[in-house]
PDB file of C-alpha atoms in Angstrom:
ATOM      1  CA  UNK A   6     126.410  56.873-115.241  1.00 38.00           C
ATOM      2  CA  UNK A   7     126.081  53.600-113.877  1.00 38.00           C
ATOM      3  CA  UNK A   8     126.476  50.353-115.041  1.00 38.00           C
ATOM      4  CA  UNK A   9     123.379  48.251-115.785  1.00 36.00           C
ATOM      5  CA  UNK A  10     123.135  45.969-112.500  1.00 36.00           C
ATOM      6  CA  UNK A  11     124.154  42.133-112.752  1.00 35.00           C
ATOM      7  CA  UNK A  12     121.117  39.918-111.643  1.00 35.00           C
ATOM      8  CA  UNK A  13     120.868  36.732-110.496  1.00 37.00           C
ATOM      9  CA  UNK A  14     118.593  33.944-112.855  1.00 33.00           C
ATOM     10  CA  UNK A  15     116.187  32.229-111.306  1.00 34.00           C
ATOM     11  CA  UNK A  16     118.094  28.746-111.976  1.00 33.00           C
ATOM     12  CA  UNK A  17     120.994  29.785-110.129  1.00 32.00           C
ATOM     13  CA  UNK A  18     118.224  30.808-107.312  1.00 35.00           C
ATOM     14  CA  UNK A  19     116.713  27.475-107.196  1.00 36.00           C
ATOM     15  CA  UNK A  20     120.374  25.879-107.184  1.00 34.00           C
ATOM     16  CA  UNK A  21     121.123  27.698-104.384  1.00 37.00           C
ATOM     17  CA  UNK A  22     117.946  26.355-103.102  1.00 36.00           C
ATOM     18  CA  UNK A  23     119.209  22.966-103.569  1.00 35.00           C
ATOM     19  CA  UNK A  24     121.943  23.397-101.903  1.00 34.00           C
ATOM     20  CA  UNK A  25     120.947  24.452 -98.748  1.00 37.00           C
ATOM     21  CA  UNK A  26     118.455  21.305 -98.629  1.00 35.00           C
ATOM     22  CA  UNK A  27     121.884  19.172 -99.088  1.00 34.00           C
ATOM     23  CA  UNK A  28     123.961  20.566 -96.726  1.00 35.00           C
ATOM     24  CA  UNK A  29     122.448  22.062 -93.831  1.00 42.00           C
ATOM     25  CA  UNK A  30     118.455  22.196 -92.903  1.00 44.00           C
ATOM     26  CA  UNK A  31     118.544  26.001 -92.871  1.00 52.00           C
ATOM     27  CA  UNK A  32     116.164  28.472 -94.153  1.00 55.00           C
ATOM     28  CA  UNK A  33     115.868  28.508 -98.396  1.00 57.00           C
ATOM     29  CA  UNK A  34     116.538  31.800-100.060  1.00 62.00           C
ATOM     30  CA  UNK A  35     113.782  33.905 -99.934  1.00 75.00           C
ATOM     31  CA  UNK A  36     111.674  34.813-102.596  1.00 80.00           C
ATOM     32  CA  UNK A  37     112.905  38.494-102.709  1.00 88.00           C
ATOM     33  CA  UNK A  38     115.535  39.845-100.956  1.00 94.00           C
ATOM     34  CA  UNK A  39     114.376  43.204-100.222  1.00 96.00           C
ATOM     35  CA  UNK A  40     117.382  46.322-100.716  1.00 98.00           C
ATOM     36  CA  UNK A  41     116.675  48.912 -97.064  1.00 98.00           C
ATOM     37  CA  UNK A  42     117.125  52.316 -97.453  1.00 99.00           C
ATOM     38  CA  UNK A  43     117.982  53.236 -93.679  1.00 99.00           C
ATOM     39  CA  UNK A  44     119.412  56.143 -91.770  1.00 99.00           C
ATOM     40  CA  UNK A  45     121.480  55.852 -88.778  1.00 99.00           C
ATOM     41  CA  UNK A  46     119.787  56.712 -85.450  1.00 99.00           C
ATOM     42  CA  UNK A  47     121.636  56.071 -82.306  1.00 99.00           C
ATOM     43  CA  UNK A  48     124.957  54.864 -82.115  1.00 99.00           C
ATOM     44  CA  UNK A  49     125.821  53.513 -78.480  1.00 98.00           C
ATOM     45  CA  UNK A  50     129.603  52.384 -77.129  1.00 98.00           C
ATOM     46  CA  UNK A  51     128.039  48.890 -75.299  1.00 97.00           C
ATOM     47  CA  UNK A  52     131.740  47.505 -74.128  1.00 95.00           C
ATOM     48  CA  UNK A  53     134.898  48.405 -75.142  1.00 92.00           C
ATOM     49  CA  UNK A  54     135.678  47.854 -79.234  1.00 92.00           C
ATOM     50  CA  UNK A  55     132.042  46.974 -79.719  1.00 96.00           C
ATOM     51  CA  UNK A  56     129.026  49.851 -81.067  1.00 97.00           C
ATOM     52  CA  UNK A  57     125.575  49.124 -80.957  1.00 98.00           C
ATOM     53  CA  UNK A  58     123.866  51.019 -83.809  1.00 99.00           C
ATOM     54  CA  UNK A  59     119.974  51.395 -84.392  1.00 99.00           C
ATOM     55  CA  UNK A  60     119.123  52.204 -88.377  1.00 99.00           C
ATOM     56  CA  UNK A  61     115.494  52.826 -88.437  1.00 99.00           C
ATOM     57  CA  UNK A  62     112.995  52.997 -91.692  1.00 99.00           C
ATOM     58  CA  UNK A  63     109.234  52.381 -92.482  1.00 98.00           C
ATOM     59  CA  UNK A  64     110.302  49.203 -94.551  1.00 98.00           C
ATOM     60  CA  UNK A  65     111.634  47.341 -91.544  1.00 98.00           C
ATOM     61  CA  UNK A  66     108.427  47.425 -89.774  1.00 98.00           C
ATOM     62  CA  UNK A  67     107.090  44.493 -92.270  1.00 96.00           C
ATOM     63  CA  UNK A  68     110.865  42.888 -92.574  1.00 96.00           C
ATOM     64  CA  UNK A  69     110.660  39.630 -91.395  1.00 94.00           C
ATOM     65  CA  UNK A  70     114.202  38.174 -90.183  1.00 93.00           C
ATOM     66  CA  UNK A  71     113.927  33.787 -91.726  1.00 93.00           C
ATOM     67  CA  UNK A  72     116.093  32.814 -88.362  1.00 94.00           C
ATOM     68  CA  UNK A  73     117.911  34.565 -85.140  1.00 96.00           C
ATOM     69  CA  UNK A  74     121.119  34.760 -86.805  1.00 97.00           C
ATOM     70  CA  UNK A  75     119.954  36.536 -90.119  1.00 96.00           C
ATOM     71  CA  UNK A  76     122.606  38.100 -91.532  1.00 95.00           C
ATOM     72  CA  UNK A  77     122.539  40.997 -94.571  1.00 96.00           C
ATOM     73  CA  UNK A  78     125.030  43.351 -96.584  1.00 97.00           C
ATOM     74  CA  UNK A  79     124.758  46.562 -95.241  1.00 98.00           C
ATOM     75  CA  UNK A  80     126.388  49.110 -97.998  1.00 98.00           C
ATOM     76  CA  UNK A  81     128.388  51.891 -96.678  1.00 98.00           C
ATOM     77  CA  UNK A  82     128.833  55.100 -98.131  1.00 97.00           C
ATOM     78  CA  UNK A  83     132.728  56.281 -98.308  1.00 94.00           C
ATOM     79  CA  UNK A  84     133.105  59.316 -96.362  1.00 93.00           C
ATOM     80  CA  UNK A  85     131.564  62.983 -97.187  1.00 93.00           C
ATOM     81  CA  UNK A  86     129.567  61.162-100.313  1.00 96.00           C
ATOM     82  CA  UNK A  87     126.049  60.393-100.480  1.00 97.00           C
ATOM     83  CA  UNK A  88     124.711  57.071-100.344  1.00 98.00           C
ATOM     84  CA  UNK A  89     124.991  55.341-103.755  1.00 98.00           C
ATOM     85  CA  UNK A  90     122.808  51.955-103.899  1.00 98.00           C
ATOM     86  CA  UNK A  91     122.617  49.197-106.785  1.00 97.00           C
ATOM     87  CA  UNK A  92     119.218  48.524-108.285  1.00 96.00           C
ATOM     88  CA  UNK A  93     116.894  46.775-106.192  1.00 95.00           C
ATOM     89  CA  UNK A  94     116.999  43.084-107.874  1.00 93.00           C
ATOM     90  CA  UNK A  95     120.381  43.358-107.600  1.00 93.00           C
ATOM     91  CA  UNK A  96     120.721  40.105-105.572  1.00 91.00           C
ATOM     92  CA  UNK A  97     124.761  39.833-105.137  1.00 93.00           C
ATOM     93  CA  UNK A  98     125.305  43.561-104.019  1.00 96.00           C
ATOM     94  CA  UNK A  99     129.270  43.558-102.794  1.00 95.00           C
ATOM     95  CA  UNK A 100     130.206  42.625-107.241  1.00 96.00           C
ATOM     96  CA  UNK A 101     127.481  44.744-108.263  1.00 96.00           C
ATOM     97  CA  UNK A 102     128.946  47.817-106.541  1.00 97.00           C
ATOM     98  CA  UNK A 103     132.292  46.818-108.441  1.00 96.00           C
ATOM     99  CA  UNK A 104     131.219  48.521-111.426  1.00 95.00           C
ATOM    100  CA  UNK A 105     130.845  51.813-109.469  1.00 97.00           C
ATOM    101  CA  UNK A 106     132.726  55.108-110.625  1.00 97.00           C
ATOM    102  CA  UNK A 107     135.508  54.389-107.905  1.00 96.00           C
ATOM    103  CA  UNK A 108     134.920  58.246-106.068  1.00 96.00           C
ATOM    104  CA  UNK A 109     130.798  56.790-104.902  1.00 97.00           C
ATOM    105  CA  UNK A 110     131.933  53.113-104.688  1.00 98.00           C
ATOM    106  CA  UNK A 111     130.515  52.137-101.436  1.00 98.00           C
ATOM    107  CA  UNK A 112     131.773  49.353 -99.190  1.00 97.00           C
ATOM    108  CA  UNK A 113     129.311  46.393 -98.739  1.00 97.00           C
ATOM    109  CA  UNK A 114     129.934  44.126 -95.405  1.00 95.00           C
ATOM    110  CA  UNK A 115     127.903  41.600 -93.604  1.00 94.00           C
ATOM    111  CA  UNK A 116     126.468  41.255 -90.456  1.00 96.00           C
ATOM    112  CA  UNK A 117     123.843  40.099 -88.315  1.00 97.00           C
ATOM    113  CA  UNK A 118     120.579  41.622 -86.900  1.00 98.00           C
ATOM    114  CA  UNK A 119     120.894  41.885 -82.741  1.00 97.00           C
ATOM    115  CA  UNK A 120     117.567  42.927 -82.331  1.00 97.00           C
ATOM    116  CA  UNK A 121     114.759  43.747 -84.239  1.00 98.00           C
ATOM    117  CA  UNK A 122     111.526  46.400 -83.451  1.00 98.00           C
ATOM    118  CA  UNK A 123     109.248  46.012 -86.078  1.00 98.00           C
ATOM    119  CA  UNK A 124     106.393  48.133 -84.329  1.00 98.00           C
ATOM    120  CA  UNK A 125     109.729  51.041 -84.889  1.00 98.00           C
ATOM    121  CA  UNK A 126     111.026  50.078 -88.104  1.00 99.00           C
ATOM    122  CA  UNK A 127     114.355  49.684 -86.152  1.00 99.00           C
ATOM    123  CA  UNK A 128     117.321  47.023 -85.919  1.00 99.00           C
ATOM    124  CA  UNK A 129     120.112  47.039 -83.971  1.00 99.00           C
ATOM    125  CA  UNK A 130     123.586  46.243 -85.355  1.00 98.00           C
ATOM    126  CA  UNK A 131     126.477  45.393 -83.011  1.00 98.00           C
ATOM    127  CA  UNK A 132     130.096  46.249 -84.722  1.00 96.00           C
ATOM    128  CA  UNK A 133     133.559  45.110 -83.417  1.00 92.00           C
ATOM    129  CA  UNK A 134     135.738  47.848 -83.915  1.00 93.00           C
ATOM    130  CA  UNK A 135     139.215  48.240 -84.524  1.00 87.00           C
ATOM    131  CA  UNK A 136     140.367  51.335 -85.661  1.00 88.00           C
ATOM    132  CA  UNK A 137     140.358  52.498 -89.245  1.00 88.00           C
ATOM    133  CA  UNK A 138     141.381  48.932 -89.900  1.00 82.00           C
ATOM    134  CA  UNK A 139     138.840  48.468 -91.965  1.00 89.00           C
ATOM    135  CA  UNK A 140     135.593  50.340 -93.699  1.00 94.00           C
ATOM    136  CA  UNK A 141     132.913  48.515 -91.376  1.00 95.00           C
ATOM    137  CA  UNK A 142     134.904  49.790 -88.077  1.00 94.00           C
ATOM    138  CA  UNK A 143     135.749  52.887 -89.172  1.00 96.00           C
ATOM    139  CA  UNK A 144     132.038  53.781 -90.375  1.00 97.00           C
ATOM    140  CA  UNK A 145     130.992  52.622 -86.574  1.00 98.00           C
ATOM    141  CA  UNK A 146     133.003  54.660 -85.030  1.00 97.00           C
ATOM    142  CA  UNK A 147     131.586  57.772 -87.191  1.00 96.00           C
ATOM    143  CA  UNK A 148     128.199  57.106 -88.103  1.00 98.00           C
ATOM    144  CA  UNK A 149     125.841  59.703 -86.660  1.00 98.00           C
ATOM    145  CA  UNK A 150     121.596  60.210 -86.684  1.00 99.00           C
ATOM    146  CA  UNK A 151     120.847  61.214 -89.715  1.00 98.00           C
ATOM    147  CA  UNK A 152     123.731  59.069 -91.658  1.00 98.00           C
ATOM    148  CA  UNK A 153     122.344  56.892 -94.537  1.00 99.00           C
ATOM    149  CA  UNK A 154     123.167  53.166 -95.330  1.00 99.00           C
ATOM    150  CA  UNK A 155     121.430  50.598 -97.258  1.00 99.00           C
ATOM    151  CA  UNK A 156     120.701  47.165 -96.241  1.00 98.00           C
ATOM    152  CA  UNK A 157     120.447  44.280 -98.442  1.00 98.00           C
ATOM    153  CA  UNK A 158     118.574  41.227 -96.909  1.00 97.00           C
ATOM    154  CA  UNK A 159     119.885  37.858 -96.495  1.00 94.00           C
ATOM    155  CA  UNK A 160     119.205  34.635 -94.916  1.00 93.00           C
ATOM    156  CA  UNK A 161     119.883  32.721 -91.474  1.00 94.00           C
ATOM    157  CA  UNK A 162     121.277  29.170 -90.727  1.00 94.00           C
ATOM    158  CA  UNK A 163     120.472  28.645 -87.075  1.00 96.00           C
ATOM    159  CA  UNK A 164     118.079  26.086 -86.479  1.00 94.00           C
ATOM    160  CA  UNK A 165     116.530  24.960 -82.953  1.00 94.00           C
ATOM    161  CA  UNK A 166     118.313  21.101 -81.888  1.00 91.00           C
ATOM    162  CA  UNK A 167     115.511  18.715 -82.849  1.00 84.00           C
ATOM    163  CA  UNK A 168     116.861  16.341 -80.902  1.00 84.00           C
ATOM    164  CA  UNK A 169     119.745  15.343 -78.897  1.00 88.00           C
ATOM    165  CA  UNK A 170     122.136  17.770 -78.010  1.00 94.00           C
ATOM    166  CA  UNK A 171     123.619  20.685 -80.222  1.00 97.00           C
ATOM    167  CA  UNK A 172     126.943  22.958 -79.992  1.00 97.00           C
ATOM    168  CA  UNK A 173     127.512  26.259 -80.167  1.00 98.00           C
ATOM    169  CA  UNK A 174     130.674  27.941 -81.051  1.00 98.00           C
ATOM    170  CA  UNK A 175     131.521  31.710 -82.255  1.00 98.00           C
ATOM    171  CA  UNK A 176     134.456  34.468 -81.531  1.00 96.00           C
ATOM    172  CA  UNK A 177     133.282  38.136 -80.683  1.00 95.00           C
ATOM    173  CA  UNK A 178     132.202  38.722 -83.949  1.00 94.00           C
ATOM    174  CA  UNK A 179     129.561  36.032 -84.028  1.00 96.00           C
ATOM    175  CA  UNK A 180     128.542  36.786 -80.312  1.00 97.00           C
ATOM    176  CA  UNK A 181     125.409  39.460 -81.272  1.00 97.00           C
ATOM    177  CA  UNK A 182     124.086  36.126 -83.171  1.00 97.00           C
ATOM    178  CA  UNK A 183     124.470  33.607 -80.414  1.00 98.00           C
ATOM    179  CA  UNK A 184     123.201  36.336 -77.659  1.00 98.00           C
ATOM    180  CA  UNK A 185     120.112  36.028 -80.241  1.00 97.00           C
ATOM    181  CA  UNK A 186     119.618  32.940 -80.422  1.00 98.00           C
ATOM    182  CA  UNK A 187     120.069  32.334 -76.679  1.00 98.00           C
ATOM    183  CA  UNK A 188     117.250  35.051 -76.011  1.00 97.00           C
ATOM    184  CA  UNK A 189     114.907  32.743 -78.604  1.00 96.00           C
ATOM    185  CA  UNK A 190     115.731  29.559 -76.572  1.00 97.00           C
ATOM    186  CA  UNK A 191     115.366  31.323 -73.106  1.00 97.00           C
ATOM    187  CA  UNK A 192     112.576  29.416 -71.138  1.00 96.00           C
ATOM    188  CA  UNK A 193     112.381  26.470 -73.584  1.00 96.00           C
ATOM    189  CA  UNK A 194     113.331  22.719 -73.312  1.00 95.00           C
ATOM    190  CA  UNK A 195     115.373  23.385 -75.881  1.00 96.00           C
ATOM    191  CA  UNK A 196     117.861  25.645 -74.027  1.00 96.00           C
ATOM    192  CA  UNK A 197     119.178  22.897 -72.182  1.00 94.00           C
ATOM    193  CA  UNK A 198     120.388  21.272 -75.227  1.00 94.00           C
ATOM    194  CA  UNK A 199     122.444  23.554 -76.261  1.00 96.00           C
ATOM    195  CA  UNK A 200     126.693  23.702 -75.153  1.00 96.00           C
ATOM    196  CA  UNK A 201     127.974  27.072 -76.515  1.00 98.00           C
ATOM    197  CA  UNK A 202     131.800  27.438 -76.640  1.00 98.00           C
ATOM    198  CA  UNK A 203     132.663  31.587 -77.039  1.00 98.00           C
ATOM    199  CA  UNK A 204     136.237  32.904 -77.916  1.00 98.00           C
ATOM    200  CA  UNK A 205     136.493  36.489 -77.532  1.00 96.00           C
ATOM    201  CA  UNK A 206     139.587  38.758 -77.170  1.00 92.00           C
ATOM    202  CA  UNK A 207     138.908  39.931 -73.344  1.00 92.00           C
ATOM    203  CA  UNK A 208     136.168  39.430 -71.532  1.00 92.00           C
ATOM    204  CA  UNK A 209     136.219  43.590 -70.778  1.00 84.00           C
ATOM    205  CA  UNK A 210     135.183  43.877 -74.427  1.00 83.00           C
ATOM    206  CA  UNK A 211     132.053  41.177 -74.428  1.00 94.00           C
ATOM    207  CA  UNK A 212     128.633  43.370 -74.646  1.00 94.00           C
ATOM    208  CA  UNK A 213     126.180  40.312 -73.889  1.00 93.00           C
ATOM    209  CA  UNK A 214     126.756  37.554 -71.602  1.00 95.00           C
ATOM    210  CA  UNK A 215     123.596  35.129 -72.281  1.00 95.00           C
ATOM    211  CA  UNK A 216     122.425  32.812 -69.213  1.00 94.00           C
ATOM    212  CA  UNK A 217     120.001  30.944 -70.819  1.00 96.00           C
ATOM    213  CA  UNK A 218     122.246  28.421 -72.244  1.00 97.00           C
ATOM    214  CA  UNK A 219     125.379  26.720 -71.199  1.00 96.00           C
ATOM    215  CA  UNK A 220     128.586  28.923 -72.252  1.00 97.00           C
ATOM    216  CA  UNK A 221     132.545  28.001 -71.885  1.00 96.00           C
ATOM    217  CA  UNK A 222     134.062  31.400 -73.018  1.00 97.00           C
ATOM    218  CA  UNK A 223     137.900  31.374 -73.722  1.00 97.00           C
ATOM    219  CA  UNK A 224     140.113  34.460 -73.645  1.00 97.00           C
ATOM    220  CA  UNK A 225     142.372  34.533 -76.467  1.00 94.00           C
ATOM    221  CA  UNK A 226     144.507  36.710 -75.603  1.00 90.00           C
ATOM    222  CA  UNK A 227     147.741  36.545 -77.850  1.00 90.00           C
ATOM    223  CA  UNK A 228     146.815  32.969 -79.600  1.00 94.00           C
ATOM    224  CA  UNK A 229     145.893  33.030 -83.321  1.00 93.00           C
ATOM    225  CA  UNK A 230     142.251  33.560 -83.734  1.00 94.00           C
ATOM    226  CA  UNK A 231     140.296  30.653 -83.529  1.00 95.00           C
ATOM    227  CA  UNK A 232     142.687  28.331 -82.331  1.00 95.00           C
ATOM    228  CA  UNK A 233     141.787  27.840 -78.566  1.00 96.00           C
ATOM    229  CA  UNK A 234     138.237  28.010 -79.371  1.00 97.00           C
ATOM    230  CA  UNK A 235     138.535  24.552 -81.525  1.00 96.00           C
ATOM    231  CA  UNK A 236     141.407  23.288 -78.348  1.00 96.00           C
ATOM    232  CA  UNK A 237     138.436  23.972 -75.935  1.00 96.00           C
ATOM    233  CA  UNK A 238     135.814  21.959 -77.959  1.00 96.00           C
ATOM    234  CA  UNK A 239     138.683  19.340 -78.662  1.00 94.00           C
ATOM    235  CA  UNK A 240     139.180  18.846 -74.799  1.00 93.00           C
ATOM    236  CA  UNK A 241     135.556  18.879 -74.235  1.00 92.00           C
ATOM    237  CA  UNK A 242     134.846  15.902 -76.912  1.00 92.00           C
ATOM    238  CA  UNK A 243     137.778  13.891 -75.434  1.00 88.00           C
ATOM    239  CA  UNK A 244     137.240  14.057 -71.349  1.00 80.00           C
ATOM    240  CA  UNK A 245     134.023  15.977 -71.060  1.00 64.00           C
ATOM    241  CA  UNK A 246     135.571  18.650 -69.043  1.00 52.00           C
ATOM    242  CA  UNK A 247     134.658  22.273 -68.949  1.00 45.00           C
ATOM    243  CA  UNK A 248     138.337  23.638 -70.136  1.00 41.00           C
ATOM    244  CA  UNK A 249     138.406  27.465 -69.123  1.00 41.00           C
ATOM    245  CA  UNK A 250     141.365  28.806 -70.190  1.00 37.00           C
ATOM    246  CA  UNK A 251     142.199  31.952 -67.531  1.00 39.00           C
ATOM    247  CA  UNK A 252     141.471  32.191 -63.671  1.00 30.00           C
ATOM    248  CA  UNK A 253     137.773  33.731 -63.554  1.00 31.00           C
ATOM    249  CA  UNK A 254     136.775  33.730 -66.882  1.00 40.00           C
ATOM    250  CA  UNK A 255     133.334  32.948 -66.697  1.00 36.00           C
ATOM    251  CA  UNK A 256     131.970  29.678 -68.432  1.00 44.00           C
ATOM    252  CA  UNK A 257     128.513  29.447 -68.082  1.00 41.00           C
ATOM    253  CA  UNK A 258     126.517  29.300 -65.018  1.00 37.00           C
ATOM    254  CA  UNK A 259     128.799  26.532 -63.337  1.00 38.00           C
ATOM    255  CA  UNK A 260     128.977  24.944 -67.012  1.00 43.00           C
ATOM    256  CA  UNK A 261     129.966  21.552 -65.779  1.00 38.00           C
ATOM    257  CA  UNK A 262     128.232  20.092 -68.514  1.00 47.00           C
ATOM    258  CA  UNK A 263     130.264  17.023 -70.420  1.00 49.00           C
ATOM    259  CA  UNK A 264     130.642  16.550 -73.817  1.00 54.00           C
ATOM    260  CA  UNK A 265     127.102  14.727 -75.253  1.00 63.00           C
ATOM    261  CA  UNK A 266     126.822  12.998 -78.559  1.00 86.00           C
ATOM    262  CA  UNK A 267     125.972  16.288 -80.741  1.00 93.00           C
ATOM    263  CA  UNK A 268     123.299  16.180 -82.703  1.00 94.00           C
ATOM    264  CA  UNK A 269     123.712  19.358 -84.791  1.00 96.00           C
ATOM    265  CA  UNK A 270     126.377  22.463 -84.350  1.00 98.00           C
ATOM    266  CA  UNK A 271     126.278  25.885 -85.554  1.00 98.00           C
ATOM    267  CA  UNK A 272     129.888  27.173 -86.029  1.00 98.00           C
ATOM    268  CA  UNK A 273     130.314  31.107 -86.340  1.00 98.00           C
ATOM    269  CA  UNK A 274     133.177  33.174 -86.474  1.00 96.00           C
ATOM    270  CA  UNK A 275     136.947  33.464 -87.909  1.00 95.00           C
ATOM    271  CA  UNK A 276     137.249  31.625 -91.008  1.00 95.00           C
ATOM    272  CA  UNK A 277     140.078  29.776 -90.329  1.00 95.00           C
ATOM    273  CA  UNK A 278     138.735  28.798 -87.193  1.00 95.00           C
ATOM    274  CA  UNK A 279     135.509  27.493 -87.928  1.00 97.00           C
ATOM    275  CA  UNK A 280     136.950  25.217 -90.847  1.00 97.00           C
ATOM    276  CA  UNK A 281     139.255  23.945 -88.078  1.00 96.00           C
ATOM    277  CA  UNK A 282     136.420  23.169 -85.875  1.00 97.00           C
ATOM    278  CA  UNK A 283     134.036  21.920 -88.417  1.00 97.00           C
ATOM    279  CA  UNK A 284     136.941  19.293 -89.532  1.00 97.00           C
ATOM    280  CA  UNK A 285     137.125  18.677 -85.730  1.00 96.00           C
ATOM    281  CA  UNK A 286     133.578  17.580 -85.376  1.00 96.00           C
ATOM    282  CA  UNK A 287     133.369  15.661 -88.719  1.00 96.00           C
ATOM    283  CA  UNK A 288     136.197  13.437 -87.915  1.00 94.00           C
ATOM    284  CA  UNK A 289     135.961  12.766 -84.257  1.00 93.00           C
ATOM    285  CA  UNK A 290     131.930  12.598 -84.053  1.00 92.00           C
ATOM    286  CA  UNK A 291     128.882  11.601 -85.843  1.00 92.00           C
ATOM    287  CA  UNK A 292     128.199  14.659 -87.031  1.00 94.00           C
ATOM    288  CA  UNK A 293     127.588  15.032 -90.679  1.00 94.00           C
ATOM    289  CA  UNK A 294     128.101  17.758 -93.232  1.00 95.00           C
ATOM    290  CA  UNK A 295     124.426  18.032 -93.193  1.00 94.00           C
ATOM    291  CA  UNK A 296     123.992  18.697 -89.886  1.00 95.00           C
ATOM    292  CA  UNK A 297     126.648  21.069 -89.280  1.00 97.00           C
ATOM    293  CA  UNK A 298     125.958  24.956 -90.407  1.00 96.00           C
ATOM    294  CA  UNK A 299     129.172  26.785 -90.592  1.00 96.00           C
ATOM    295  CA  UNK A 300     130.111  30.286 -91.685  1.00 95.00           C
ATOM    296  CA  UNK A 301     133.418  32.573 -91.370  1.00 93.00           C
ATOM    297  CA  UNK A 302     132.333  36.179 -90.583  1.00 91.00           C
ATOM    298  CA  UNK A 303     135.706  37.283 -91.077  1.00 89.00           C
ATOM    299  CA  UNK A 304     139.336  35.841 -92.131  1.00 89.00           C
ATOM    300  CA  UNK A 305     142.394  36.855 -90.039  1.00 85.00           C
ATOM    301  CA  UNK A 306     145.027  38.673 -91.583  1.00 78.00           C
ATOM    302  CA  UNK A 307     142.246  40.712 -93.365  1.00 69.00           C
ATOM    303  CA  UNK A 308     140.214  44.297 -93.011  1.00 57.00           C
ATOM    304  CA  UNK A 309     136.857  42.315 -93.396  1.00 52.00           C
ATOM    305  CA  UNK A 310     135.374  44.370 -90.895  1.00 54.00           C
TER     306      UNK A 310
END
């Protein structure tokens, strides 16, 4: 039998609350957080390492995402066993499942919505795979129609600049959020705001290339994750330049932009990384903790995906 689920009170709701209206003006909690029973229905190779995979169900044609970057837990089910899902207040889903009989314990990671089709009850979710590395790449690479996963909603930090310019930065793994938010800003003043700085791990393996914003992308290569994405913004804030770091990789349309006085940032990615960069932007501009959204998707050295 199953443990009784662990809830979360409304107090520590409303702190949580609070402390989004502190640090960052990003969307509040929502009032429920609705758990998505959805089955796998297309599962698409859209570059090298990265699957594109639809889950469709009749609750997702009234889900409504808070921000372009929403992210959720999506539970997986181990291999060969059917889909075992906490109780539906169950707000904190990844220690709930802890209390699983280990042989149904599913694995609960996050990601981000690439596109939504509410009039289909469908999302897209792009996955960076790597091998059996870890359970969210090794469930890409086998999920099939008809494969069941549940979906536990979450919340979204993007917000559109309200003035002045704002910066962009993410690795591959953050890239399905920024190529959403770039598709919002498409055809809006706002678009030209916005100086996106990409690292991915070849540019053979990126599956969207936005246009509607400025974008330096860096190749990584061998480096330690993370690290020439925050040299790139570095150089930027200290001669303006537009530092590609290989022969051809593409930065933008032209991307000669300089380095403005940021406004806001949104910072998206490695762990590691995006600490370095947030201490970056804190220290060396007038940034302030408030107006800097930061999250690590993943922490190198780990099988978070």
């Amino acid at each position: 039998m199953t443990p009784p689920p662990r809830t979360v009170s409304s107090t520590l709701l409303s702190a949580a609350t609070a402390v989004y209206g502190r640090f960052m003006a990003i969307a509040p909690p929502r009032e429920e957080y609705v758990l998505h029973r959805l089955t796998v229905t297309a599962n698409v190779e859209v570059a090298p390492r990265v699957r594109r995979i639809t889950l469709a169900a009749e609750s997702l044609r009234t889900f409504v995402p808070v921000g372009p970057d929403e992210y959720f837990a999506l539970i997986l089910p181990r291999p060969g066993v059917a889909l075992a899902l906490p109780a539906p207040e169950v707000l904190q889903v990844a220690r709930a499942v802890r209390d699983f009989p280990e042989d149904i314990r599913p694995d609960v990671r996050c990601y981000t919505v690439r596109r939504h089709r509410p009039g289909r009850g469908e999302i897209d979710v792009d996955v960076v795979t790597h091998g059996d590395a870890g359970p969210g790449s090794a469930w890409a690479l086998r999920a099939r129609p008809g494969d069941e996963v549940g979906l536990k909603e979450g919340s979204a930090g993007y917000r559109r600049p309200a003035e002045g310019p704002q910066l962009l930065a993410a690795d591959e793994t953050a890239l399905p959020a920024l190529a959403h938010i770039a598709e919002e800003l498409a055809g809006t003043p706002d678009a030209a705001r916005v100086r996106a700085f990409v690292e991915v791990d070849s540019m053979d393996s990126v599956a969207d290339r936005p246009e509607s914003i400025d974008i330096t992308w860096v190749v990584r290569g061998s480096a330690r994750p993370g690290d020439l994405l925050a040299d790139a913004i570095s150089e930027a804030l200290a001669t303006g330049a537009d530092p590609g770091t290989e022969p051809g990789a593409r930065s933008g349309e032209g991307s000669t932009a300089g380095a403005p006085d940021f406004t806001s940032a949104w910072l998206c990615g490695e762990g590691g990384g995006v600490a370095r960069i947030r201490r970056l932007l804190l220290t060396r501009t007038a940034l302030t903790r408030r107006s800097v959204f930061s999250k690590g998707y993943w922490q190198a050295g780990r099988p978070t995906e």
